[in-house]
PDB file of C-alpha atoms in Angstrom:
ATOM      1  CA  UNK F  50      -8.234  21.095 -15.800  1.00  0.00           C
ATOM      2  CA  UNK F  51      -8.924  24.483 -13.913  1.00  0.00           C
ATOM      3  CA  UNK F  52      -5.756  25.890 -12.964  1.00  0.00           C
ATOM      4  CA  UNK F  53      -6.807  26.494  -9.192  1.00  0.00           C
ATOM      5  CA  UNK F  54      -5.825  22.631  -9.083  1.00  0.00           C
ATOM      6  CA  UNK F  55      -2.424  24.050  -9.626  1.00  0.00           C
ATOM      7  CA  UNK F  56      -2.479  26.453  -6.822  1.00  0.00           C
ATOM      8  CA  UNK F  57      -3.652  24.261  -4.219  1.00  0.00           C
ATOM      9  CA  UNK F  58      -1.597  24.137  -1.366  1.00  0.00           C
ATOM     10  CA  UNK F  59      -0.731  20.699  -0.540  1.00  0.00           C
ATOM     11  CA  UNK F  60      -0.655  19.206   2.831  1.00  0.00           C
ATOM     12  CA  UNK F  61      -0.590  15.698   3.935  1.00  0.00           C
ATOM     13  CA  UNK F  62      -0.488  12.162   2.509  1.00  0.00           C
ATOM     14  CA  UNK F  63      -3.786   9.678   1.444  1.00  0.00           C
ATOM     15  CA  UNK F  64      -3.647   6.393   0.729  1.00  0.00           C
ATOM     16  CA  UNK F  65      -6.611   4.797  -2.017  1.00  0.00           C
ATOM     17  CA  UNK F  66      -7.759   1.253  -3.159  1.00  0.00           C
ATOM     18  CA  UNK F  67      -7.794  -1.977  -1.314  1.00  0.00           C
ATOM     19  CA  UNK F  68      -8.600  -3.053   2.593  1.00  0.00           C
ATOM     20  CA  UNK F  69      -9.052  -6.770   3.166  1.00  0.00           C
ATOM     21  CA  UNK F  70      -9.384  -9.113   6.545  1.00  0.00           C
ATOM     22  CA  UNK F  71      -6.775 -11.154   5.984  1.00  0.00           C
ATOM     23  CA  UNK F  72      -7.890 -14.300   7.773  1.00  0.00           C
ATOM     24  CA  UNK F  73      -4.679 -16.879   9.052  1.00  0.00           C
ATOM     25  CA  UNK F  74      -5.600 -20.594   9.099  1.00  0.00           C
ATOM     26  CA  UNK F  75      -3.467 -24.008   9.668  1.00  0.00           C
ATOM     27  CA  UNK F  76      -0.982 -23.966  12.261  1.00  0.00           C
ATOM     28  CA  UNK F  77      -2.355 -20.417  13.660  1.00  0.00           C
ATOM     29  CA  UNK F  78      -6.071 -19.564  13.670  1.00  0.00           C
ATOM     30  CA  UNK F  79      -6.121 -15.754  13.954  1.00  0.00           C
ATOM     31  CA  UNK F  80      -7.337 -12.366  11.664  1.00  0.00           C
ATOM     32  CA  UNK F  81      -6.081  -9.260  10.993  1.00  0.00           C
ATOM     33  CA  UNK F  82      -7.224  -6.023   8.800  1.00  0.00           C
ATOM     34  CA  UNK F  83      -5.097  -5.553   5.866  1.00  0.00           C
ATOM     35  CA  UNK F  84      -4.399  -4.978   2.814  1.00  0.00           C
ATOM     36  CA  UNK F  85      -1.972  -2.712   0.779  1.00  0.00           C
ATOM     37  CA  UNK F  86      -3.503   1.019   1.173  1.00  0.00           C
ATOM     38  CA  UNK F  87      -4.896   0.548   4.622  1.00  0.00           C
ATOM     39  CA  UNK F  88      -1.504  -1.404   5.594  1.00  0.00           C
ATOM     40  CA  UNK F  89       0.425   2.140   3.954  1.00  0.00           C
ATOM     41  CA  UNK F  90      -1.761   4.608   5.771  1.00  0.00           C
ATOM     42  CA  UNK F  91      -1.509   2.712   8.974  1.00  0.00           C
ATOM     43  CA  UNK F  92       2.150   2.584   8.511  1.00  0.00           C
ATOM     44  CA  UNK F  93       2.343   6.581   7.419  1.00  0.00           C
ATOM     45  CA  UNK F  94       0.418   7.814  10.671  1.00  0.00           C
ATOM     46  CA  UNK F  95       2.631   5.899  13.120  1.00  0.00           C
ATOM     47  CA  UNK F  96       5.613   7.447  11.346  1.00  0.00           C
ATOM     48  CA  UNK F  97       4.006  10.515  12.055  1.00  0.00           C
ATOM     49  CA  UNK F  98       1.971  11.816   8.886  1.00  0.00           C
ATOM     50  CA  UNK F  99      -1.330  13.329   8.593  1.00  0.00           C
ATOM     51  CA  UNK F 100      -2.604  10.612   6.486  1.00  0.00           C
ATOM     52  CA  UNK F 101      -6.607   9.648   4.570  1.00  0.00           C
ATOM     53  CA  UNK F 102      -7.674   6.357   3.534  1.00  0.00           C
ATOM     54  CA  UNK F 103      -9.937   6.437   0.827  1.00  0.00           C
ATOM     55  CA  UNK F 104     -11.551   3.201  -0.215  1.00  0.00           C
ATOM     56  CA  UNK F 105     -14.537   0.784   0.425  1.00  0.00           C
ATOM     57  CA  UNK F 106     -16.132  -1.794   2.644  1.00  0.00           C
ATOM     58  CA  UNK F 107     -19.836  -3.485   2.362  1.00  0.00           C
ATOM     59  CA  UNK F 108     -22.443  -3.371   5.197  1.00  0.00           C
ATOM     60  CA  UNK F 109     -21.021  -6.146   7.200  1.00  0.00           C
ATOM     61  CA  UNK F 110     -18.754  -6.814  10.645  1.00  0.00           C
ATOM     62  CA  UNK F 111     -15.576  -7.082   8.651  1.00  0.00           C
ATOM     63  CA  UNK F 112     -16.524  -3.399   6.940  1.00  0.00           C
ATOM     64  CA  UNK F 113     -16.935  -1.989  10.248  1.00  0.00           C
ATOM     65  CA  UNK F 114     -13.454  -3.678  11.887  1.00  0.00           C
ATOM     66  CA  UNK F 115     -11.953  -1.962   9.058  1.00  0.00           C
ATOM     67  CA  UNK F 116     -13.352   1.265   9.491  1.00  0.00           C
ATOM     68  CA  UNK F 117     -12.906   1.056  13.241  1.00  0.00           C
ATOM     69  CA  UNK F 118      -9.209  -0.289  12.769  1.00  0.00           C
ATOM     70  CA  UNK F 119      -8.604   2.491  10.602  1.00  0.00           C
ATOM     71  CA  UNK F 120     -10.319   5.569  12.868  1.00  0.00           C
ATOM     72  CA  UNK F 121      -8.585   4.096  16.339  1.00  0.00           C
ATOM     73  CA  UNK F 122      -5.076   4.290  14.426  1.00  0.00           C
ATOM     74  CA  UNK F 123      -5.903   8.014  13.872  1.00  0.00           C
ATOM     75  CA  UNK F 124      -6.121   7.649   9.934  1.00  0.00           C
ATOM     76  CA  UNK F 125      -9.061  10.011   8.271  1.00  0.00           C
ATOM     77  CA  UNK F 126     -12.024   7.916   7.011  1.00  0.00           C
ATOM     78  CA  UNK F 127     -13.862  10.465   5.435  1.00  0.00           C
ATOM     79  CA  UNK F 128     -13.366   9.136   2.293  1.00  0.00           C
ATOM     80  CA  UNK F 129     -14.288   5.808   3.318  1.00  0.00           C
ATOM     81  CA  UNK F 130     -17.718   4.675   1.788  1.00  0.00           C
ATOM     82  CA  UNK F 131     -20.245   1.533   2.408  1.00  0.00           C
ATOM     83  CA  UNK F 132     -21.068   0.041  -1.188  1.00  0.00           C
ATOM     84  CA  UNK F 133     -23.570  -2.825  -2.031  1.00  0.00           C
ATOM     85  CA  UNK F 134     -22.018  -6.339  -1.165  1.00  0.00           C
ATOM     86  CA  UNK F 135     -19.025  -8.101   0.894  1.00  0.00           C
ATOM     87  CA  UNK F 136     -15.555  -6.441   2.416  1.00  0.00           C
ATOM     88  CA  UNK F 137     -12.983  -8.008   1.084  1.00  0.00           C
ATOM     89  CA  UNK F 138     -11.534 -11.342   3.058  1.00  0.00           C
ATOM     90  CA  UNK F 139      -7.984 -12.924   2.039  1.00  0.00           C
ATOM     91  CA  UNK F 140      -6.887 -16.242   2.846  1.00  0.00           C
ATOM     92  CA  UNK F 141      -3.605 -17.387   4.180  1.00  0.00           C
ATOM     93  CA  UNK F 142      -2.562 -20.792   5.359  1.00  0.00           C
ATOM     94  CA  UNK F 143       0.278 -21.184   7.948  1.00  0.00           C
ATOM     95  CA  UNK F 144       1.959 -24.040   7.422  1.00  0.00           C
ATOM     96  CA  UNK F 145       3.928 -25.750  10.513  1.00  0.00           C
ATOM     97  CA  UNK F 146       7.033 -24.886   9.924  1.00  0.00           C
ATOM     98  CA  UNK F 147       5.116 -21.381   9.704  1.00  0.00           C
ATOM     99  CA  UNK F 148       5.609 -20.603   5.567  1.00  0.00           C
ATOM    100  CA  UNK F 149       2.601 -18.364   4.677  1.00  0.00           C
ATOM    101  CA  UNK F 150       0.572 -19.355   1.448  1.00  0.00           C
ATOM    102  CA  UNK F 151      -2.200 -17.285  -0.022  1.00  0.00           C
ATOM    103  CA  UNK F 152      -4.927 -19.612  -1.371  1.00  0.00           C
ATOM    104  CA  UNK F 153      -7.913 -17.698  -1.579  1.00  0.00           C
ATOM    105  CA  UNK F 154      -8.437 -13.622  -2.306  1.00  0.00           C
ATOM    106  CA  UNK F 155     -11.814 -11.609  -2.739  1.00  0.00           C
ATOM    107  CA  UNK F 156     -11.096  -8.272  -3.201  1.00  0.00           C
ATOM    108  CA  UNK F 157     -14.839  -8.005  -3.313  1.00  0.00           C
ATOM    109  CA  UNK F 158     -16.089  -4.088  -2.839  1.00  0.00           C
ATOM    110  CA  UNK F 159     -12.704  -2.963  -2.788  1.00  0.00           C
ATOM    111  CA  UNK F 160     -13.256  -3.617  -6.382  1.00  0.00           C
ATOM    112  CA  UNK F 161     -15.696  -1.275  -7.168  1.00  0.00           C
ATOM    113  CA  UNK F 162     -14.262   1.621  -5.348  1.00  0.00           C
ATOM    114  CA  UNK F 163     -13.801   4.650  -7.769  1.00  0.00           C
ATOM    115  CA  UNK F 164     -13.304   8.282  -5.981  1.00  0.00           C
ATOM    116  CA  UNK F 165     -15.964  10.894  -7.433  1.00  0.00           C
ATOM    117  CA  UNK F 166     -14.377  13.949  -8.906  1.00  0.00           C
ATOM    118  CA  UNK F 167     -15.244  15.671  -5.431  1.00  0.00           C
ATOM    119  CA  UNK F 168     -13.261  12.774  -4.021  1.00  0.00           C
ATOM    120  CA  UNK F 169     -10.577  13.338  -5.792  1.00  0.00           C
ATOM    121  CA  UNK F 170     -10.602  17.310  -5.396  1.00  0.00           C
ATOM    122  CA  UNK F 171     -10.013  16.227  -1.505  1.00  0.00           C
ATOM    123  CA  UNK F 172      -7.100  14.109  -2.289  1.00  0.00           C
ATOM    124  CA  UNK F 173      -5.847  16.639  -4.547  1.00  0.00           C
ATOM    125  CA  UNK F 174      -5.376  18.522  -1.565  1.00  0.00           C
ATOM    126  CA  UNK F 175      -2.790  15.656  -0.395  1.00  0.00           C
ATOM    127  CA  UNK F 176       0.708  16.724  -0.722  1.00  0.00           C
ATOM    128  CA  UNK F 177       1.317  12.719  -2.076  1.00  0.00           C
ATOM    129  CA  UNK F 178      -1.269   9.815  -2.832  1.00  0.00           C
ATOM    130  CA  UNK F 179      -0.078   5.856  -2.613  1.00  0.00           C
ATOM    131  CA  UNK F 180      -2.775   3.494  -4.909  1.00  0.00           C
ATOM    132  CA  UNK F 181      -2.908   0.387  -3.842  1.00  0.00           C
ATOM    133  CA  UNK F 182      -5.250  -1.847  -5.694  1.00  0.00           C
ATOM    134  CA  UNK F 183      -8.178  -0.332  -7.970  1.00  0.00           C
ATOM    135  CA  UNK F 184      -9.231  -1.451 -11.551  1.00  0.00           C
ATOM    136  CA  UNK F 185      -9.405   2.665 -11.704  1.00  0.00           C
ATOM    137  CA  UNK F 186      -5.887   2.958 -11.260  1.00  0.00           C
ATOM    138  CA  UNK F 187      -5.087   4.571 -15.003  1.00  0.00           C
ATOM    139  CA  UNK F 188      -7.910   7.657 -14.109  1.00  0.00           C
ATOM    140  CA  UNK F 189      -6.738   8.401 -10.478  1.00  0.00           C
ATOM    141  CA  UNK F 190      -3.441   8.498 -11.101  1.00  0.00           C
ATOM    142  CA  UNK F 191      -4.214  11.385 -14.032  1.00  0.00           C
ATOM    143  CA  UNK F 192      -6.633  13.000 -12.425  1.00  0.00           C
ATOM    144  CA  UNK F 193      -4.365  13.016  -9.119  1.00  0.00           C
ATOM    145  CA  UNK F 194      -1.098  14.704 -11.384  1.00  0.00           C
ATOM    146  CA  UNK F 195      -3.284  17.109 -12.988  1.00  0.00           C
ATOM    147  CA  UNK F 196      -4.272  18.552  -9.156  1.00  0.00           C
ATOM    148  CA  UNK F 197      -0.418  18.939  -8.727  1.00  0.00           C
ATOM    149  CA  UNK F 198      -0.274  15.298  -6.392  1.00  0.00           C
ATOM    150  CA  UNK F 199       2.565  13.145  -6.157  1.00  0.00           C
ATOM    151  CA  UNK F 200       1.725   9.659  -6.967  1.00  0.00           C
ATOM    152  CA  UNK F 201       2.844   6.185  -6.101  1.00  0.00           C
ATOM    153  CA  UNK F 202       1.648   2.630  -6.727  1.00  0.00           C
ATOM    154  CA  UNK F 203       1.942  -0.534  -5.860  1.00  0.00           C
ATOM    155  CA  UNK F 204       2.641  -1.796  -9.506  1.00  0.00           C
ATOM    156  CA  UNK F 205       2.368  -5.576  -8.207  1.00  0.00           C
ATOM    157  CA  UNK F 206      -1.621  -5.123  -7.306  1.00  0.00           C
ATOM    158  CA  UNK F 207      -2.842  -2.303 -10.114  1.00  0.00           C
ATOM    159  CA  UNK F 208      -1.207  -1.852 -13.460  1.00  0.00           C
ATOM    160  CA  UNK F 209       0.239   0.889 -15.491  1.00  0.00           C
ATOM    161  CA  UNK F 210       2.989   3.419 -14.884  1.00  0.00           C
ATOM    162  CA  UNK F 211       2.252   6.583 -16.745  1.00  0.00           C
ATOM    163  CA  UNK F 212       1.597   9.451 -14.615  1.00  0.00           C
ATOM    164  CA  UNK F 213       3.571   8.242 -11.872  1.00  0.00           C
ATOM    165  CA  UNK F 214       6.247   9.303  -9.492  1.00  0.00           C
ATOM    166  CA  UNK F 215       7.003   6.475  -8.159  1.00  0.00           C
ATOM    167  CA  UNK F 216       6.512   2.984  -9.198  1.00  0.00           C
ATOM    168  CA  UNK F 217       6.325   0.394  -6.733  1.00  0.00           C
ATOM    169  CA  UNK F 218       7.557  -3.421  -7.893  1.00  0.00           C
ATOM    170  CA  UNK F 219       8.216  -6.461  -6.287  1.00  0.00           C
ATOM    171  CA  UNK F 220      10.661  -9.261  -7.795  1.00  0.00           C
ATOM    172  CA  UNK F 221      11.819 -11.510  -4.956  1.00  0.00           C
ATOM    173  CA  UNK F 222      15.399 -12.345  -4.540  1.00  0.00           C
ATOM    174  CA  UNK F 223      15.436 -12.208  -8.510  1.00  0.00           C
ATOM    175  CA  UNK F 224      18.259  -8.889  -9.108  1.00  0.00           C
ATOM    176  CA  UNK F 225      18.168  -9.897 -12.977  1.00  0.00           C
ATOM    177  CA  UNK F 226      13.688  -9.891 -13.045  1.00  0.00           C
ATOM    178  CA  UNK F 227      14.126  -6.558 -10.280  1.00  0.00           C
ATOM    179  CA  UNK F 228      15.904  -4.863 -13.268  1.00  0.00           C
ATOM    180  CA  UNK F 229      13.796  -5.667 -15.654  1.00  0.00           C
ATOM    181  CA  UNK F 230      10.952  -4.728 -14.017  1.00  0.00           C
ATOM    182  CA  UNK F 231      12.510  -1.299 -12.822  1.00  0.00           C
ATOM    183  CA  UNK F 232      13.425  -0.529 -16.756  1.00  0.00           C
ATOM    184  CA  UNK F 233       9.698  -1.731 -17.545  1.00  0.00           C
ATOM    185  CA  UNK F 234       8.096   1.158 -15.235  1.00  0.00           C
ATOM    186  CA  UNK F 235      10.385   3.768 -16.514  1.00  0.00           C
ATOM    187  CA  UNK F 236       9.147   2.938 -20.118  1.00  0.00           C
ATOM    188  CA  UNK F 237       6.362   2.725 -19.091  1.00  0.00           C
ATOM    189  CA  UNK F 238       6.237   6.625 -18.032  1.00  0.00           C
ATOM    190  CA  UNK F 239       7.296   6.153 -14.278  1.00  0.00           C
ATOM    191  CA  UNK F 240       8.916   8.931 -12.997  1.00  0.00           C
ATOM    192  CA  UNK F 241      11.261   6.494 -10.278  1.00  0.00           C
ATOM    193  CA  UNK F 242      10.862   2.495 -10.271  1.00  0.00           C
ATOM    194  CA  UNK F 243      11.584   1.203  -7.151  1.00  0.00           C
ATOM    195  CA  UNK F 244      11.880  -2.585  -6.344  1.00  0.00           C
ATOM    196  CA  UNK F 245      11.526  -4.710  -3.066  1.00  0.00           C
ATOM    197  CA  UNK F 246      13.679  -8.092  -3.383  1.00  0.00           C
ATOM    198  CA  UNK F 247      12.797  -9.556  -0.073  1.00  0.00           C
ATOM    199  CA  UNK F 248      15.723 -10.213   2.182  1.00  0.00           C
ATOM    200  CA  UNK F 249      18.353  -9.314  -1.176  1.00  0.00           C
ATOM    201  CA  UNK F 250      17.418  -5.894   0.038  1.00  0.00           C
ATOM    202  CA  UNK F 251      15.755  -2.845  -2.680  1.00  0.00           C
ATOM    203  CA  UNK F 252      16.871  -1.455  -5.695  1.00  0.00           C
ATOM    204  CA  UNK F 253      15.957   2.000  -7.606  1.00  0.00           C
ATOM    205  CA  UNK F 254      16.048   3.561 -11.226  1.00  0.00           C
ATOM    206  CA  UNK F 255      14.960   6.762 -12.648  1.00  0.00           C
ATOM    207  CA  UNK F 256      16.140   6.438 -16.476  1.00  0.00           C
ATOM    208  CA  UNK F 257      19.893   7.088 -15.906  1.00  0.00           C
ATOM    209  CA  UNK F 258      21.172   6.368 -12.799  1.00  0.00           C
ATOM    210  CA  UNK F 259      20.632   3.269 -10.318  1.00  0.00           C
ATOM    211  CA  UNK F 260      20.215   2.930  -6.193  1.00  0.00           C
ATOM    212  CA  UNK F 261      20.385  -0.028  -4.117  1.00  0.00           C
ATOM    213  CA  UNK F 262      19.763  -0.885  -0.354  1.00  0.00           C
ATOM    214  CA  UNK F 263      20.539  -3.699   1.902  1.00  0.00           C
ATOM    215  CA  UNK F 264      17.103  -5.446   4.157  1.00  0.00           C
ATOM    216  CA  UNK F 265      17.568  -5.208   7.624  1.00  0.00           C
ATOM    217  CA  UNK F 266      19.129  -8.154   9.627  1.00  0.00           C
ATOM    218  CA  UNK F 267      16.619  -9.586  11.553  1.00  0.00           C
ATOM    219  CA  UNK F 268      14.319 -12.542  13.206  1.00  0.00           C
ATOM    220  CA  UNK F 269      11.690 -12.724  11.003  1.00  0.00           C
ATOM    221  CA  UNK F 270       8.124 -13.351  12.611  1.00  0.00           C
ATOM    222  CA  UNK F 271       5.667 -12.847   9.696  1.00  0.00           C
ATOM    223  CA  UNK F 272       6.770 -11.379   6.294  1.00  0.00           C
ATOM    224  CA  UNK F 273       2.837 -10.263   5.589  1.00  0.00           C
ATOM    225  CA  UNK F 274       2.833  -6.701   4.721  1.00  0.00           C
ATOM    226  CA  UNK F 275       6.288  -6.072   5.008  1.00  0.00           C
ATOM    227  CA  UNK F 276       6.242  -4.637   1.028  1.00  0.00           C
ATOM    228  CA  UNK F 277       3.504  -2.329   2.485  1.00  0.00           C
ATOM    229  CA  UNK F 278       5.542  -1.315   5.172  1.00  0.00           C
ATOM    230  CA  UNK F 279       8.553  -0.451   2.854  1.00  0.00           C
ATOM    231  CA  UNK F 280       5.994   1.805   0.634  1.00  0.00           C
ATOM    232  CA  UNK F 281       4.960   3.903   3.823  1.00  0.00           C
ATOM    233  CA  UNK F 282       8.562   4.208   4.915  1.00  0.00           C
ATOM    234  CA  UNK F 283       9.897   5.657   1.503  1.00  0.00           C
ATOM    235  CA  UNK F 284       7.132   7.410   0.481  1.00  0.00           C
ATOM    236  CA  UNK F 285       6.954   9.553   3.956  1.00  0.00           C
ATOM    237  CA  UNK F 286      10.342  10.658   3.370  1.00  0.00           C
ATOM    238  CA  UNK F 287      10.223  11.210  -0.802  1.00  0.00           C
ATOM    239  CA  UNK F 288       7.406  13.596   0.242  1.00  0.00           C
ATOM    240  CA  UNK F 289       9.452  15.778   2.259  1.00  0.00           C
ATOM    241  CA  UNK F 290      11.892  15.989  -0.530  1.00  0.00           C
ATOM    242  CA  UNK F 291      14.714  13.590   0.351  1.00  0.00           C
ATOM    243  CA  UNK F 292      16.950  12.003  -1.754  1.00  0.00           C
ATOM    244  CA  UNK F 293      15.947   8.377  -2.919  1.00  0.00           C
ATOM    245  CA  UNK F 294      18.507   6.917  -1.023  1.00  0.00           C
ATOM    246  CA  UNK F 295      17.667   8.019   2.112  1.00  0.00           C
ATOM    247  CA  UNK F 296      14.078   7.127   1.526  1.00  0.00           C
ATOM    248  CA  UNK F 297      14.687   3.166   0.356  1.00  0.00           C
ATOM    249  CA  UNK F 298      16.768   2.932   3.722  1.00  0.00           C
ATOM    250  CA  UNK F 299      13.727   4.285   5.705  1.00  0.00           C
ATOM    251  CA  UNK F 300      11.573   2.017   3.747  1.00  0.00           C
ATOM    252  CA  UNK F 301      13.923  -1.039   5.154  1.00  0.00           C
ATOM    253  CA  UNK F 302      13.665   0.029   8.197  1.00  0.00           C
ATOM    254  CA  UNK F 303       9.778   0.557   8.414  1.00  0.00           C
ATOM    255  CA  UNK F 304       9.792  -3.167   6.699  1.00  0.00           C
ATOM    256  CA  UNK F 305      12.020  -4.693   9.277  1.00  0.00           C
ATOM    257  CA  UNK F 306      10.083  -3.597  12.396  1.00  0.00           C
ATOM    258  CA  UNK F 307       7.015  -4.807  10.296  1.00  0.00           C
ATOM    259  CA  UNK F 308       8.504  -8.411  10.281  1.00  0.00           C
ATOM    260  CA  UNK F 309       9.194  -9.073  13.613  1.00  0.00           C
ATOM    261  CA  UNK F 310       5.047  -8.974  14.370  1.00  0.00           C
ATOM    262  CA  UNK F 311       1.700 -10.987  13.134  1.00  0.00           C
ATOM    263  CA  UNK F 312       0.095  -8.789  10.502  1.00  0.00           C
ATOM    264  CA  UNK F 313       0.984  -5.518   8.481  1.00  0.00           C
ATOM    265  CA  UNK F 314       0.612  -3.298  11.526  1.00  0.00           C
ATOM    266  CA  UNK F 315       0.701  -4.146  15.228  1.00  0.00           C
ATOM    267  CA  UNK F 316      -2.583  -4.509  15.783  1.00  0.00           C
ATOM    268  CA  UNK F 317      -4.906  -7.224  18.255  1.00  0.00           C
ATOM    269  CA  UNK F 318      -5.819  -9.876  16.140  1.00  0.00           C
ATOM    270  CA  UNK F 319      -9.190 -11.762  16.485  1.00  0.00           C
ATOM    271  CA  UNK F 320      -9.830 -15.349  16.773  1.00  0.00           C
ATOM    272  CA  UNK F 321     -10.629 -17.229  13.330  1.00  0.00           C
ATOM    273  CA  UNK F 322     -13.728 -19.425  13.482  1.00  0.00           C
ATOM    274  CA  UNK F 323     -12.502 -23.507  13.639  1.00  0.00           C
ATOM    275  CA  UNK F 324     -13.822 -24.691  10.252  1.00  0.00           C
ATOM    276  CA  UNK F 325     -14.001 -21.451   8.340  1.00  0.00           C
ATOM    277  CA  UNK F 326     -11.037 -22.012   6.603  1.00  0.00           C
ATOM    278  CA  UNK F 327      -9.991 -24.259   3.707  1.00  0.00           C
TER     279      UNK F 327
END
């Protein structure tokens, strides 16, 4: 690698991988753009960041929601791109008493997004990256590290930890399986594993020592994107430099507000077709 990757000045925060409509059906009949990178960036540019999405939709309505979702919330599309085939839809049936199941998930183009290396000397520029989900994950996350990047991942949608500054796990209310997993990111070459437990709060390990935080208190409305939410929180403040505990209470925070509306953002929703679902 060309050391002028090393002297780029870094500015910013991107956000690469997966975009979805994530369609609501059951006992509430409504859509909403999603998924975990465009749910971060969204997240990271109402807390204030200068913030690029860089991913892919096909030629249809749902690709152009997406990008219009994306440029009205003020994130930078330029690195969004139209590829051959269907943007990705996700499933999720409300039940009555208003539990949320996933039963069907097409990550479709979203799949086939890999950045060009003139993609990823843009995001280079970034001062941080989050992946979400990308089969490509092992490459970017190299490539981004060798250009002088911080990194994150959301480890529960793209696998592998080497090369990263922060890995991003999910366990539930399971404390003994949020361990695990946190030890199983640092061996794996993660810099930080950090791990969302749902309403038993967040923990953190780096190797040696160990951080928890409490969840918020709160009325829960709709828990969909709420992990996302947490990611944008932390990693806005980890790339300013603060200390990790500071940044998992932010991430609570960012997750909390998150909760108490439809969707991973606030955002309008539109109306589902009757019939369309399962």
């Amino acid at each position: 690698m060309s050391m002028h990757h090393q002297q780029t000045e870094h500015s910013g925060l991107a956000t690469i991988g997966d975009n979805t409509v994530d369609q609501y059906y059951g006992a509430d009949l409504t859509s909403f753009v999603g998924g975990n990178a465009v749910n971060v960036a969204v997240k990271l540019r109402t807390l204030g960041a200068d913030v690029a999405y860089a991913g892919a939709v096909g030629p249809d309505a749902d690709g152009e929601r997406i990008r219009r979702t994306l440029e009205g919330e003020g994130v930078d599309t330029s690195l969004l791109v139209e590829l051959p085939g269907i943007t990705s839809v996700s499933k999720i049936r409300v039940e009555d008493d208003g539990e949320r199941v996933i039963f069907f998930e097409d990550f479709a183009t979203s799949a086939d997004y890999q950045p060009s290396d003139a993609d990823l000397d843009v995001l280079g520029r970034r001062r941080l990256v989050h992946i979400g989900m990308n089969p490509f994950a092992d490459r970017i996350r190299r490539e981004l590290r060798a250009r002088g990047v911080l990194v994150s991942q959301d480890c529960a949608v793209s696998s592998g930890y080497a090369d990263l500054d922060v890995a991003f796990c999910s366990a539930g209310d399971d404390r003994p399986e949020a361990e695990r997993l946190a030890r199983e990111a640092i061996a794996g070459g993660a810099r930080l594993a950090v791990v969302t437990c749902g309403p038993a709060g967040s923990i953190a390990h780096d190797g040696e020592r160990w951080w928890e935080a409490a969840a918020q208190p709160i009325e829960v409305v709709d828990t969909t994107g709420a992990g996302d939410s947490y990611i944008a929180g932390f990693v806005h403040r980890f790339a300013q430099g603060a200390d990790v505990q500071t940044c998992m209470i932010e991430g609570s925070r960012v997750a909390a507000l998150t909760c108490q509306h439809w969707g991973g953002f606030d955002q309008v929703p539109q109306i589902v077709r009757e019939g369309a679902g399962a």
